[in-house]
Short mmCIF file of C-alpha atoms in Angstrom, two decimals:
data_model
loop_
_atom_site.label_atom_id
_atom_site.label_comp_id
_atom_site.label_asym_id
_atom_site.label_seq_id
_atom_site.Cartn_x
_atom_site.Cartn_y
_atom_site.Cartn_z
CA UNK H 1 -0.23 -94.56 63.61
CA UNK H 2 -1.41 -92.61 60.61
CA UNK H 3 -3.00 -94.58 57.77
CA UNK H 4 -1.53 -94.13 54.32
CA UNK H 5 -3.87 -93.05 51.50
CA UNK H 6 -3.14 -93.26 47.79
CA UNK H 7 -4.33 -90.19 45.92
CA UNK H 8 -4.08 -88.85 42.39
CA UNK H 9 -3.45 -85.16 42.06
CA UNK H 10 -3.17 -83.65 38.55
CA UNK H 11 -2.44 -87.04 37.05
CA UNK H 12 0.33 -87.86 39.55
CA UNK H 13 0.11 -90.63 42.19
CA UNK H 14 1.10 -89.84 45.79
CA UNK H 15 1.01 -91.67 49.12
CA UNK H 16 -0.20 -89.32 51.87
CA UNK H 17 -0.79 -89.70 55.53
CA UNK H 18 -4.44 -89.57 56.66
CA UNK H 19 -4.04 -86.44 58.76
CA UNK H 20 -2.17 -84.71 55.91
CA UNK H 21 -4.92 -85.82 53.50
CA UNK H 22 -7.67 -84.41 55.67
CA UNK H 23 -5.89 -81.07 55.98
CA UNK H 24 -5.26 -80.85 52.26
CA UNK H 25 -8.87 -81.85 51.46
CA UNK H 26 -10.20 -79.22 53.84
CA UNK H 27 -7.90 -76.62 52.24
CA UNK H 28 -9.12 -77.39 48.69
CA UNK H 29 -12.81 -77.58 49.74
CA UNK H 30 -12.51 -74.14 51.38
CA UNK H 31 -11.09 -72.60 48.24
CA UNK H 32 -13.86 -74.26 46.09
CA UNK H 33 -16.59 -72.92 48.39
CA UNK H 34 -15.14 -69.38 48.25
CA UNK H 35 -14.72 -69.35 44.46
CA UNK H 36 -18.07 -70.80 43.48
CA UNK H 37 -19.05 -73.41 40.94
CA UNK H 38 -18.69 -71.68 37.55
CA UNK H 39 -16.25 -72.73 34.79
CA UNK H 40 -13.76 -69.95 35.69
CA UNK H 41 -13.63 -71.18 39.32
CA UNK H 42 -13.16 -74.77 38.24
CA UNK H 43 -10.25 -73.71 36.05
CA UNK H 44 -8.57 -71.87 38.96
CA UNK H 45 -9.02 -74.86 41.34
CA UNK H 46 -7.52 -77.19 38.74
CA UNK H 47 -4.56 -74.84 38.42
CA UNK H 48 -4.06 -74.78 42.19
CA UNK H 49 -4.15 -78.60 42.33
CA UNK H 50 -1.54 -78.81 39.50
CA UNK H 51 0.75 -76.42 41.36
CA UNK H 52 0.37 -78.33 44.63
CA UNK H 53 1.29 -81.54 42.75
CA UNK H 54 4.39 -79.80 41.41
CA UNK H 55 5.37 -78.80 44.94
CA UNK H 56 4.82 -82.34 46.20
CA UNK H 57 7.13 -83.62 43.49
CA UNK H 58 9.70 -80.91 44.31
CA UNK H 59 9.55 -81.39 48.09
CA UNK H 60 9.03 -85.21 48.24
CA UNK H 61 10.39 -86.94 45.13
CA UNK H 62 9.56 -90.35 46.66
CA UNK H 63 5.83 -89.46 46.78
CA UNK H 64 5.38 -89.93 50.59
CA UNK H 65 3.53 -86.88 51.81
CA UNK H 66 3.43 -86.06 55.52
CA UNK H 67 1.42 -83.55 57.56
CA UNK H 68 4.38 -81.10 57.97
CA UNK H 69 4.88 -81.01 54.21
CA UNK H 70 1.18 -80.20 53.61
CA UNK H 71 1.26 -77.52 56.32
CA UNK H 72 4.41 -75.95 54.85
CA UNK H 73 2.91 -75.88 51.35
CA UNK H 74 -0.32 -74.33 52.55
CA UNK H 75 1.60 -71.70 54.53
CA UNK H 76 3.87 -71.03 51.55
CA UNK H 77 1.02 -70.65 49.03
CA UNK H 78 -1.33 -68.91 51.41
CA UNK H 79 -4.58 -69.54 53.25
CA UNK H 80 -7.84 -69.47 51.27
CA UNK H 81 -8.69 -66.04 52.66
CA UNK H 82 -5.42 -64.65 51.31
CA UNK H 83 -5.70 -66.27 47.91
CA UNK H 84 -9.39 -65.62 47.10
CA UNK H 85 -9.77 -62.18 48.63
CA UNK H 86 -6.31 -60.60 49.27
CA UNK H 87 -7.90 -57.20 49.78
CA UNK H 88 -9.35 -58.40 53.11
CA UNK H 89 -6.13 -59.67 54.53
CA UNK H 90 -4.76 -57.54 57.36
CA UNK H 91 -1.16 -56.45 57.41
CA UNK H 92 -0.60 -57.21 61.06
CA UNK H 93 -1.73 -60.78 60.49
CA UNK H 94 0.64 -61.10 57.58
CA UNK H 95 3.50 -59.69 59.64
CA UNK H 96 2.88 -62.12 62.48
CA UNK H 97 2.83 -64.94 59.98
CA UNK H 98 6.11 -63.89 58.49
CA UNK H 99 7.64 -63.70 61.94
CA UNK H 100 6.38 -67.12 62.99
CA UNK H 101 7.25 -68.77 59.70
CA UNK H 102 10.59 -70.50 59.74
CA UNK H 103 11.86 -70.85 56.14
CA UNK H 104 13.30 -74.32 55.34
CA UNK H 105 16.91 -74.50 54.30
CA UNK H 106 17.56 -73.35 50.76
CA UNK H 107 17.66 -75.77 47.88
CA UNK H 108 21.05 -75.41 46.26
CA UNK H 109 20.08 -76.96 42.96
CA UNK H 110 22.70 -77.18 40.25
CA UNK H 111 22.08 -74.39 37.73
CA UNK H 112 21.13 -75.90 34.34
CA UNK H 113 20.99 -74.58 30.80
CA UNK H 114 17.38 -74.91 29.46
CA UNK H 115 15.33 -73.31 26.76
CA UNK H 116 12.72 -70.96 28.21
CA UNK H 117 9.43 -71.70 26.44
CA UNK H 118 7.54 -68.93 28.31
CA UNK H 119 9.74 -66.16 26.79
CA UNK H 120 10.74 -67.17 23.26
CA UNK H 121 10.79 -65.83 19.74
CA UNK H 122 11.76 -69.03 17.95
CA UNK H 123 12.88 -71.84 20.28
CA UNK H 124 13.73 -69.99 23.51
CA UNK H 125 17.52 -70.41 23.21
CA UNK H 126 18.32 -66.71 23.80
CA UNK H 127 15.93 -66.47 26.76
CA UNK H 128 17.46 -69.64 28.22
CA UNK H 129 20.96 -68.19 27.90
CA UNK H 130 19.74 -65.01 29.51
CA UNK H 131 18.32 -66.96 32.46
CA UNK H 132 21.48 -68.94 32.85
CA UNK H 133 23.82 -65.93 32.81
CA UNK H 134 21.34 -63.62 34.55
CA UNK H 135 21.27 -61.24 31.59
CA UNK H 136 18.29 -59.75 29.69
CA UNK H 137 17.51 -62.12 26.74
CA UNK H 138 17.31 -59.05 24.47
CA UNK H 139 21.09 -58.75 24.70
CA UNK H 140 21.59 -62.26 23.32
CA UNK H 141 18.96 -61.64 20.60
CA UNK H 142 20.70 -58.45 19.42
CA UNK H 143 24.07 -60.28 19.44
CA UNK H 144 22.54 -63.13 17.42
CA UNK H 145 21.16 -60.79 14.72
CA UNK H 146 24.34 -58.77 14.43
CA UNK H 147 26.68 -61.76 14.33
CA UNK H 148 24.40 -63.51 11.81
CA UNK H 149 25.00 -60.67 9.40
CA UNK H 150 28.76 -60.46 10.08
CA UNK H 151 29.33 -64.24 9.92
CA UNK H 152 27.21 -64.64 6.70
CA UNK H 153 24.99 -67.28 8.26
CA UNK H 154 27.24 -69.21 10.71
CA UNK H 155 25.29 -68.12 13.79
CA UNK H 156 21.97 -69.83 12.74
CA UNK H 157 23.89 -73.11 12.59
CA UNK H 158 25.07 -72.56 16.17
CA UNK H 159 21.45 -71.64 17.14
CA UNK H 160 20.19 -74.90 15.68
CA UNK H 161 22.89 -76.86 17.56
CA UNK H 162 21.88 -75.17 20.85
CA UNK H 163 18.19 -75.76 20.00
CA UNK H 164 18.90 -79.48 19.77
CA UNK H 165 21.33 -79.60 22.75
CA UNK H 166 19.34 -77.48 25.21
CA UNK H 167 16.27 -79.22 26.72
CA UNK H 168 13.08 -77.26 27.19
CA UNK H 169 12.21 -76.24 30.76
CA UNK H 170 8.85 -78.00 31.15
CA UNK H 171 8.58 -79.00 34.79
CA UNK H 172 8.76 -76.82 37.84
CA UNK H 173 12.09 -78.26 38.86
CA UNK H 174 13.60 -77.49 35.41
CA UNK H 175 12.28 -73.93 35.46
CA UNK H 176 13.81 -73.40 38.91
CA UNK H 177 17.10 -74.96 37.92
CA UNK H 178 17.23 -72.74 34.85
CA UNK H 179 17.49 -69.71 37.14
CA UNK H 180 19.77 -71.20 39.79
CA UNK H 181 19.67 -72.12 43.51
CA UNK H 182 16.43 -71.15 45.25
CA UNK H 183 14.61 -71.76 48.54
CA UNK H 184 11.40 -73.70 48.86
CA UNK H 185 9.70 -70.46 49.86
CA UNK H 186 10.74 -68.97 46.46
CA UNK H 187 9.08 -71.89 44.75
CA UNK H 188 5.90 -71.23 46.56
CA UNK H 189 6.08 -67.54 45.66
CA UNK H 190 6.62 -68.44 42.02
CA UNK H 191 3.63 -70.73 42.03
CA UNK H 192 1.52 -68.13 43.83
CA UNK H 193 2.43 -65.61 41.12
CA UNK H 194 1.38 -68.12 38.48
CA UNK H 195 -1.85 -68.62 40.34
CA UNK H 196 -2.51 -64.91 40.72
CA UNK H 197 -2.10 -64.45 36.96
CA UNK H 198 -4.92 -66.99 36.43
CA UNK H 199 -7.09 -65.74 39.25
CA UNK H 200 -6.95 -62.18 37.93
CA UNK H 201 -9.23 -63.27 35.13
CA UNK H 202 -11.73 -64.53 37.70
CA UNK H 203 -11.55 -61.30 39.73
CA UNK H 204 -11.98 -59.15 36.63
CA UNK H 205 -14.82 -61.42 35.47
CA UNK H 206 -16.62 -61.20 38.81
CA UNK H 207 -18.06 -57.80 39.58
CA UNK H 208 -16.87 -57.64 43.23
CA UNK H 209 -16.93 -54.53 45.37
CA UNK H 210 -13.22 -55.02 46.18
CA UNK H 211 -12.42 -54.81 42.49
CA UNK H 212 -14.39 -51.60 42.15
CA UNK H 213 -12.70 -50.10 45.19
CA UNK H 214 -9.29 -50.99 43.83
CA UNK H 215 -10.13 -49.26 40.55
CA UNK H 216 -11.24 -46.14 42.42
CA UNK H 217 -7.94 -46.00 44.41
CA UNK H 218 -5.72 -46.07 41.32
CA UNK H 219 -3.11 -43.36 41.28
CA UNK H 220 -4.06 -40.96 38.42
CA UNK H 221 -0.61 -39.32 38.41
CA UNK H 222 0.99 -42.73 37.97
CA UNK H 223 -1.38 -43.50 35.13
CA UNK H 224 -0.38 -40.31 33.32
CA UNK H 225 3.29 -41.08 33.72
CA UNK H 226 2.80 -44.66 32.56
CA UNK H 227 0.81 -43.55 29.51
CA UNK H 228 3.40 -40.93 28.66
CA UNK H 229 6.19 -43.41 29.00
CA UNK H 230 4.28 -45.91 26.84
CA UNK H 231 3.72 -43.23 24.17
CA UNK H 232 7.46 -42.31 24.13
CA UNK H 233 8.50 -45.97 23.84
CA UNK H 234 5.97 -46.47 21.08
CA UNK H 235 7.39 -43.50 19.15
CA UNK H 236 10.95 -44.75 19.66
CA UNK H 237 9.94 -48.22 18.54
CA UNK H 238 8.29 -46.81 15.41
CA UNK H 239 11.38 -44.74 14.50
CA UNK H 240 13.60 -47.71 15.12
CA UNK H 241 11.31 -49.95 13.03
CA UNK H 242 11.43 -47.44 10.11
CA UNK H 243 15.24 -47.41 10.25
CA UNK H 244 15.39 -51.21 10.31
CA UNK H 245 12.96 -51.47 7.39
CA UNK H 246 14.85 -48.94 5.24
CA UNK H 247 18.19 -50.53 6.02
CA UNK H 248 17.04 -54.09 5.32
CA UNK H 249 15.25 -53.10 2.10
CA UNK H 250 18.44 -51.36 0.91
CA UNK H 251 20.53 -54.45 1.67
CA UNK H 252 18.05 -56.73 -0.08
CA UNK H 253 18.02 -54.48 -3.13
CA UNK H 254 21.86 -54.51 -3.24
CA UNK H 255 21.97 -58.28 -3.03
CA UNK H 256 19.33 -58.74 -5.69
CA UNK H 257 20.97 -56.10 -7.93
CA UNK H 258 24.38 -57.75 -7.79
CA UNK H 259 23.12 -61.24 -8.31
CA UNK H 260 20.24 -60.67 -10.79
CA UNK H 261 20.78 -57.29 -12.39
CA UNK H 262 24.59 -57.32 -12.43
CA UNK H 263 24.67 -56.59 -16.16
CA UNK H 264 23.05 -53.22 -15.50
CA UNK H 265 25.23 -52.21 -12.51
CA UNK H 266 27.42 -49.31 -13.62
CA UNK H 267 30.18 -49.92 -11.15
CA UNK H 268 31.09 -53.17 -12.93
CA UNK H 269 32.01 -51.32 -16.13
CA UNK H 270 35.59 -50.55 -17.06
CA UNK H 271 36.80 -47.31 -18.63
CA UNK H 272 35.56 -48.17 -22.15
CA UNK H 273 32.16 -49.37 -20.93
CA UNK H 274 32.69 -53.18 -21.21
CA UNK H 275 31.13 -55.21 -18.42
CA UNK H 276 33.87 -57.84 -18.63
CA UNK H 277 33.66 -58.73 -14.90
CA UNK H 278 30.13 -60.09 -15.38
CA UNK H 279 31.59 -62.62 -17.90
CA UNK H 280 34.16 -64.05 -15.45
CA UNK H 281 31.70 -66.62 -13.93
CA UNK H 282 31.01 -67.93 -17.47
CA UNK H 283 34.49 -69.43 -17.56
CA UNK H 284 34.13 -71.29 -14.26
CA UNK H 285 30.47 -72.20 -13.82
CA UNK H 286 27.91 -73.67 -16.19
CA UNK H 287 24.59 -71.91 -16.61
CA UNK H 288 22.92 -74.40 -14.29
CA UNK H 289 25.60 -73.90 -11.63
CA UNK H 290 25.29 -70.14 -11.93
CA UNK H 291 21.51 -70.31 -11.50
CA UNK H 292 21.71 -72.61 -8.47
CA UNK H 293 24.52 -70.56 -6.86
CA UNK H 294 22.57 -67.33 -7.39
CA UNK H 295 19.41 -68.78 -5.74
CA UNK H 296 21.51 -70.23 -2.89
CA UNK H 297 23.37 -66.95 -2.22
CA UNK H 298 20.09 -65.00 -2.36
CA UNK H 299 18.55 -67.35 0.27
CA UNK H 300 21.56 -67.40 2.62
CA UNK H 301 22.12 -63.62 2.45
CA UNK H 302 18.58 -62.48 1.87
CA UNK H 303 16.61 -64.50 4.46
CA UNK H 304 18.29 -62.83 7.51
CA UNK H 305 17.50 -59.40 6.03
CA UNK H 306 13.93 -60.47 5.30
CA UNK H 307 13.53 -61.58 8.98
CA UNK H 308 14.91 -58.21 10.12
CA UNK H 309 12.55 -56.45 7.72
CA UNK H 310 9.63 -58.44 9.23
CA UNK H 311 10.68 -57.46 12.77
CA UNK H 312 10.95 -53.82 11.64
CA UNK H 313 7.42 -53.94 10.26
CA UNK H 314 6.18 -55.42 13.52
CA UNK H 315 7.72 -52.50 15.42
CA UNK H 316 5.98 -50.04 13.13
CA UNK H 317 2.54 -51.53 12.71
CA UNK H 318 2.41 -53.78 15.83
CA UNK H 319 0.48 -56.48 14.15
CA UNK H 320 0.07 -60.01 15.56
CA UNK H 321 1.19 -63.05 13.60
CA UNK H 322 2.36 -66.58 14.04
CA UNK H 323 6.03 -65.73 14.67
CA UNK H 324 6.99 -69.36 15.25
CA UNK H 325 5.66 -70.52 11.87
CA UNK H 326 7.34 -67.65 10.10
CA UNK H 327 10.62 -68.31 11.91
CA UNK H 328 10.53 -72.01 11.00
CA UNK H 329 9.72 -71.14 7.35
CA UNK H 330 12.63 -68.64 7.22
CA UNK H 331 14.95 -71.14 8.81
CA UNK H 332 13.87 -73.83 6.29
CA UNK H 333 14.50 -71.53 3.35
CA UNK H 334 17.91 -70.54 4.78
CA UNK H 335 18.94 -74.15 5.13
CA UNK H 336 17.69 -74.82 1.59
CA UNK H 337 20.03 -72.04 0.40
CA UNK H 338 22.96 -73.68 2.22
CA UNK H 339 22.12 -77.00 0.60
CA UNK H 340 21.96 -75.42 -2.85
CA UNK H 341 25.41 -73.88 -2.37
CA UNK H 342 26.76 -77.18 -1.06
CA UNK H 343 25.49 -79.17 -4.01
CA UNK H 344 26.64 -76.52 -6.42
CA UNK H 345 30.15 -76.64 -4.99
CA UNK H 346 30.02 -80.49 -5.16
CA UNK H 347 28.93 -80.34 -8.81
CA UNK H 348 31.84 -77.96 -9.62
CA UNK H 349 34.33 -80.27 -7.91
CA UNK H 350 32.97 -83.23 -9.89
CA UNK H 351 33.56 -81.15 -13.03
CA UNK H 352 37.25 -82.02 -12.65
CA UNK H 353 36.68 -85.75 -12.22
CA UNK H 354 37.46 -87.19 -15.73
CA UNK H 355 40.38 -86.34 -18.01
CA UNK H 356 40.26 -86.01 -21.80
CA UNK H 357 42.69 -85.13 -24.57
CA UNK H 358 42.83 -84.56 -28.32
CA UNK H 359 45.93 -84.80 -30.46
CA UNK H 360 46.99 -83.71 -33.93
CA UNK H 361 50.05 -84.77 -35.89
CA UNK H 362 51.41 -82.91 -38.91
CA UNK H 363 54.42 -83.80 -41.10
CA UNK H 364 56.28 -80.58 -41.86
CA UNK H 365 57.43 -79.64 -45.34
CA UNK H 366 61.11 -80.25 -45.96
CA UNK H 367 63.38 -77.19 -46.42
CA UNK H 368 66.66 -76.61 -48.17
CA UNK H 369 67.85 -74.32 -45.39
CA UNK H 370 70.31 -75.72 -42.90
CA UNK H 371 68.61 -73.86 -40.08
CA UNK H 372 65.09 -74.15 -38.71
CA UNK H 373 63.61 -70.99 -37.08
CA UNK H 374 61.03 -70.92 -34.36
CA UNK H 375 59.32 -67.56 -34.21
CA UNK H 376 56.31 -66.00 -32.50
CA UNK H 377 53.05 -66.07 -34.43
CA UNK H 378 50.35 -63.37 -34.27
CA UNK H 379 52.59 -60.69 -32.86
CA UNK H 380 49.84 -58.17 -33.27
CA UNK H 381 47.83 -60.06 -30.60
CA UNK H 382 50.48 -59.14 -28.03
CA UNK H 383 51.00 -55.53 -29.04
CA UNK H 384 47.65 -54.23 -27.70
CA UNK H 385 46.92 -52.80 -24.29
CA UNK H 386 46.72 -55.86 -22.09
CA UNK H 387 45.39 -55.50 -18.53
CA UNK H 388 46.13 -58.42 -16.15
CA UNK H 389 43.27 -59.57 -13.88
CA UNK H 390 44.28 -62.74 -11.99
CA UNK H 391 45.67 -66.28 -12.31
CA UNK H 392 43.87 -69.56 -11.68
CA UNK H 393 45.06 -73.15 -12.35
CA UNK H 394 47.97 -71.86 -14.43
CA UNK H 395 45.53 -69.84 -16.51
CA UNK H 396 45.74 -66.07 -16.84
CA UNK H 397 42.61 -63.90 -17.13
CA UNK H 398 43.24 -60.50 -18.67
CA UNK H 399 41.54 -57.77 -20.65
CA UNK H 400 42.85 -57.03 -24.10
CA UNK H 401 41.38 -54.42 -26.40
CA UNK H 402 38.12 -54.45 -24.35
CA UNK H 403 37.69 -58.21 -24.44
CA UNK H 404 38.13 -60.75 -21.66
CA UNK H 405 40.63 -63.53 -22.64
CA UNK H 406 41.83 -66.61 -20.83
CA UNK H 407 45.32 -67.78 -21.72
CA UNK H 408 47.89 -70.36 -20.65
CA UNK H 409 51.50 -71.15 -21.54
CA UNK H 410 52.14 -74.19 -23.78
CA UNK H 411 54.92 -76.62 -23.15
CA UNK H 412 57.24 -76.91 -26.19
CA UNK H 413 59.51 -79.95 -26.50
CA UNK H 414 62.25 -80.26 -29.14
CA UNK H 415 63.65 -83.61 -30.23
CA UNK H 416 65.97 -84.84 -32.98
CA UNK H 417 65.14 -87.61 -35.45
CA UNK H 418 64.71 -88.57 -39.03
CA UNK H 419 61.32 -86.86 -39.44
CA UNK H 420 60.46 -83.21 -39.66
CA UNK H 421 57.10 -83.03 -37.85
CA UNK H 422 54.98 -81.39 -35.18
CA UNK H 423 52.68 -83.16 -32.72
CA UNK H 424 50.21 -81.12 -30.58
CA UNK H 425 48.31 -82.60 -27.60
CA UNK H 426 45.56 -80.68 -25.82
CA UNK H 427 44.47 -81.89 -22.33
CA UNK H 428 41.53 -80.91 -20.11
CA UNK H 429 39.22 -82.25 -17.43
CA UNK H 430 35.45 -82.46 -17.20
CA UNK H 431 32.41 -84.00 -15.55
CA UNK H 432 32.72 -86.96 -17.90
CA UNK H 433 35.00 -88.06 -20.77
CA UNK H 434 32.77 -86.37 -23.36
CA UNK H 435 32.82 -83.08 -21.53
CA UNK H 436 36.59 -83.33 -20.90
CA UNK H 437 37.24 -83.86 -24.63
CA UNK H 438 34.99 -80.90 -25.52
CA UNK H 439 36.98 -78.69 -23.12
CA UNK H 440 40.23 -79.91 -24.68
CA UNK H 441 38.95 -79.35 -28.22
CA UNK H 442 37.81 -75.84 -27.28
CA UNK H 443 41.45 -74.96 -26.49
CA UNK H 444 42.78 -72.74 -29.32
CA UNK H 445 46.47 -72.86 -30.29
CA UNK H 446 47.85 -71.49 -33.60
CA UNK H 447 50.90 -72.56 -35.52
CA UNK H 448 52.05 -72.28 -39.16
CA UNK H 449 55.07 -73.07 -41.36
CA UNK H 450 56.73 -70.86 -44.00
CA UNK H 451 59.62 -72.80 -45.52
CA UNK H 452 62.25 -73.03 -42.74
CA UNK H 453 60.28 -70.82 -40.32
CA UNK H 454 57.79 -72.38 -37.90
CA UNK H 455 55.44 -69.82 -36.31
CA UNK H 456 54.16 -70.75 -32.86
CA UNK H 457 51.80 -68.99 -30.50
CA UNK H 458 53.49 -68.27 -27.14
CA UNK H 459 50.09 -68.77 -25.40
CA UNK H 460 46.99 -70.88 -25.93
CA UNK H 461 43.50 -69.53 -25.20
CA UNK H 462 39.97 -70.88 -24.45
CA UNK H 463 36.97 -70.37 -26.59
CA UNK H 464 33.89 -68.72 -25.14
CA UNK H 465 32.09 -72.05 -24.87
CA UNK H 466 34.70 -73.81 -22.71
CA UNK H 467 35.03 -73.85 -18.93
CA UNK H 468 38.37 -73.55 -17.17
CA UNK H 469 39.16 -77.14 -16.35
CA UNK H 470 42.97 -77.50 -16.05
CA UNK H 471 43.66 -77.11 -19.77
CA UNK H 472 47.24 -77.50 -21.01
CA UNK H 473 48.92 -77.82 -24.40
CA UNK H 474 52.04 -79.86 -25.24
CA UNK H 475 53.86 -79.12 -28.53
CA UNK H 476 56.43 -81.68 -29.66
CA UNK H 477 58.61 -80.71 -32.65
CA UNK H 478 61.05 -83.18 -34.17
CA UNK H 479 64.00 -81.61 -36.07
CA UNK H 480 66.24 -83.64 -38.49
CA UNK H 481 69.74 -84.32 -37.27
CA UNK H 482 71.35 -82.31 -40.09
CA UNK H 483 69.44 -79.10 -39.23
CA UNK H 484 70.38 -76.51 -36.69
CA UNK H 485 67.75 -74.67 -34.63
CA UNK H 486 67.32 -71.00 -33.81
CA UNK H 487 64.54 -69.94 -31.31
CA UNK H 488 63.00 -66.53 -30.84
CA UNK H 489 63.63 -64.92 -27.47
CA UNK H 490 59.88 -64.90 -26.87
CA UNK H 491 59.69 -68.71 -27.13
CA UNK H 492 62.87 -69.93 -25.48
CA UNK H 493 61.39 -69.66 -21.98
CA UNK H 494 58.80 -72.29 -22.99
CA UNK H 495 61.40 -74.81 -24.04
CA UNK H 496 63.33 -76.82 -21.41
CA UNK H 497 66.22 -78.00 -23.56
CA UNK H 498 67.01 -77.53 -27.26
#
């Protein structure tokens, strides 16, 4: 009966049979004796021990290691002679080994979605998706960049969600599950490849004859072809980088020009040279809101183009930098832009929170005429060339004689009584009562009396200082019982019943 020995391998505790322990110990000692006792050799031995520990965890999750398991792992990774000096291994021996080796049944692990930390630009989401769907990660990266521009920033939100939802492939089991069902032999091959990558440093560091012979046997024709292909790819990458840089710079200039230098953009001018379109935001947003919205839009739209510009410069100049730090900084600025837009929109909505009104009451002069006439005032204001722009909240924006005006229809009410009077109420909304009353006071409505004629504006307008905040005007006119009423055709549509 084999005794059970408790060992610690790469920080992991295992229970191993005595025969299995002796074979494993002999295997590791042989490798140590072949490599030597320098720092590079110690690093390679530590890496081999770490990989064997991962295989133990993969093969025996319970931690009970038997002799067949150790033998299978050694046969899978390779004997010391194969690992340390692969040049001396004979092909017939390898063929006989492959014939005598009976591969264990495949491990049909459930394929999982993980972030690949070994092939990442930011968080490894695209490389993880590529591994899961067996597609080159570059395809997902190109799709991410293109859809980010088309969706105006929605894709980065999806990327962040996947970053949080997808775990990182840290252990051997997770890395294997990320790429689907595999056999235990494949696991050993993967670990042997990882080991070879480390051991290459040792072989290049040591000045062995095998290394020199290998260098002498290099195919010169293959070198020329490889160098030529590398040069062609370098030229293509440079051309592509220049195109990306020019395109991204142009887009950034357009965004900055529209948002910052809009007053100087000629395409915003109308036929008489008035930049009235640039004044439209002044009727909807305060100066603070306009500033915050401008910064937010620049960050949300500009950051993706800046990242593309940075990638283009990397293709051209091939410099090395901390891409992860730059990516996180760009992501932070982009999220800051979203937050600015969100809080600006919230501030605009709160601008309609409180209501305010101002009223004025005037007693009209008595008249000897039996008829009271309601006519349109300021007819000249309606005779000019008026160009309609659009409606919002029952307000009409239009261009008249080269000036942007905002107008609304008043509500005129006629009543009968003993008095001859006019009562005008102006209503508006604002961030608070004071602001609401200011917006109401800034509403301009003209009326006048000339004996039996009462002149009324058929529209009210906003002053340049006021914001559009659901303004409306109610005009209540009381006519004596003994007077008849005649209304101009231009005003009768504003009166419900008279």
